[in-house]
Amino acid sequence: MGAESFEVRRAASKKDKVVRMRLSADELAAIEKAASAAEMTMSAFLRSLLLEGAGIQPLLAEQDRTVMGFLADEMRAVGTNLNQMARALNSGGSIRPADLDANIGEVQVVVAAVLSELRTLAKRAGHRRRGEG
């Protein structure tokens, strides 16, 4: 890491500025609950969300976007297959039960992969917000 980028990070870590905002009691309670669930202080939680929202600290890393793109493509492909089966059935045609079972199995696999990846992303984001990685 170059000296220039180190200086920028070091200067950015000095947290001597204050931002004020108004919230309703319900909004504040929801944010406090979310911060607590992430095991973060309110300040660290809001800072991480603001930095992500401003595009300073991306919500998803490049690798995460690649994986999520792949999973989205898989979900579209499975959806297309199911849609074709539904059209066949709606037009009075028939499909083989084995084909339906195979497609439902594919849906279950893709959904499990998406859920797994989302859990990993959430866990990683929590660690990143707490400065652990």
PDB file of C-alpha atoms in Angstrom, residues 64-82 103 106-107 109-111 113-114:
ATOM      1  CA  ASP A  64     -19.934 -10.748  -4.368  1.00  0.00           C
ATOM      2  CA  ARG A  65     -21.515  -9.048  -7.391  1.00  0.00           C
ATOM      3  CA  THR A  66     -20.119 -11.788  -9.637  1.00  0.00           C
ATOM      4  CA  VAL A  67     -21.568 -14.555  -7.465  1.00  0.00           C
ATOM      5  CA  MET A  68     -24.938 -12.821  -7.148  1.00  0.00           C
ATOM      6  CA  GLY A  69     -25.019 -12.260 -10.923  1.00  0.00           C
ATOM      7  CA  PHE A  70     -24.358 -15.938 -11.522  1.00  0.00           C
ATOM      8  CA  LEU A  71     -27.116 -16.916  -9.080  1.00  0.00           C
ATOM      9  CA  ALA A  72     -29.528 -14.464 -10.728  1.00  0.00           C
ATOM     10  CA  ASP A  73     -28.760 -16.036 -14.125  1.00  0.00           C
ATOM     11  CA  GLU A  74     -29.421 -19.490 -12.690  1.00  0.00           C
ATOM     12  CA  MET A  75     -32.706 -18.313 -11.181  1.00  0.00           C
ATOM     13  CA  ARG A  76     -33.789 -16.854 -14.552  1.00  0.00           C
ATOM     14  CA  ALA A  77     -32.966 -20.113 -16.339  1.00  0.00           C
ATOM     15  CA  VAL A  78     -34.959 -22.174 -13.842  1.00  0.00           C
ATOM     16  CA  GLY A  79     -37.825 -19.680 -14.049  1.00  0.00           C
ATOM     17  CA  THR A  80     -37.843 -19.949 -17.821  1.00  0.00           C
ATOM     18  CA  ASN A  81     -38.105 -23.732 -17.612  1.00  0.00           C
ATOM     19  CA  LEU A  82     -40.972 -23.545 -15.123  1.00  0.00           C
ATOM     20  CA  ASN A 103     -37.196 -28.422 -12.269  1.00  0.00           C
ATOM     21  CA  GLU A 106     -33.328 -27.071  -9.519  1.00  0.00           C
ATOM     22  CA  VAL A 107     -35.407 -24.316  -7.932  1.00  0.00           C
ATOM     23  CA  VAL A 109     -30.910 -25.846  -5.217  1.00  0.00           C
ATOM     24  CA  VAL A 110     -30.779 -22.292  -6.570  1.00  0.00           C
ATOM     25  CA  VAL A 111     -32.850 -20.891  -3.697  1.00  0.00           C
ATOM     26  CA  ALA A 113     -27.527 -21.195  -2.897  1.00  0.00           C
ATOM     27  CA  VAL A 114     -29.026 -17.689  -2.878  1.00  0.00           C
TER      28      VAL A 114
END
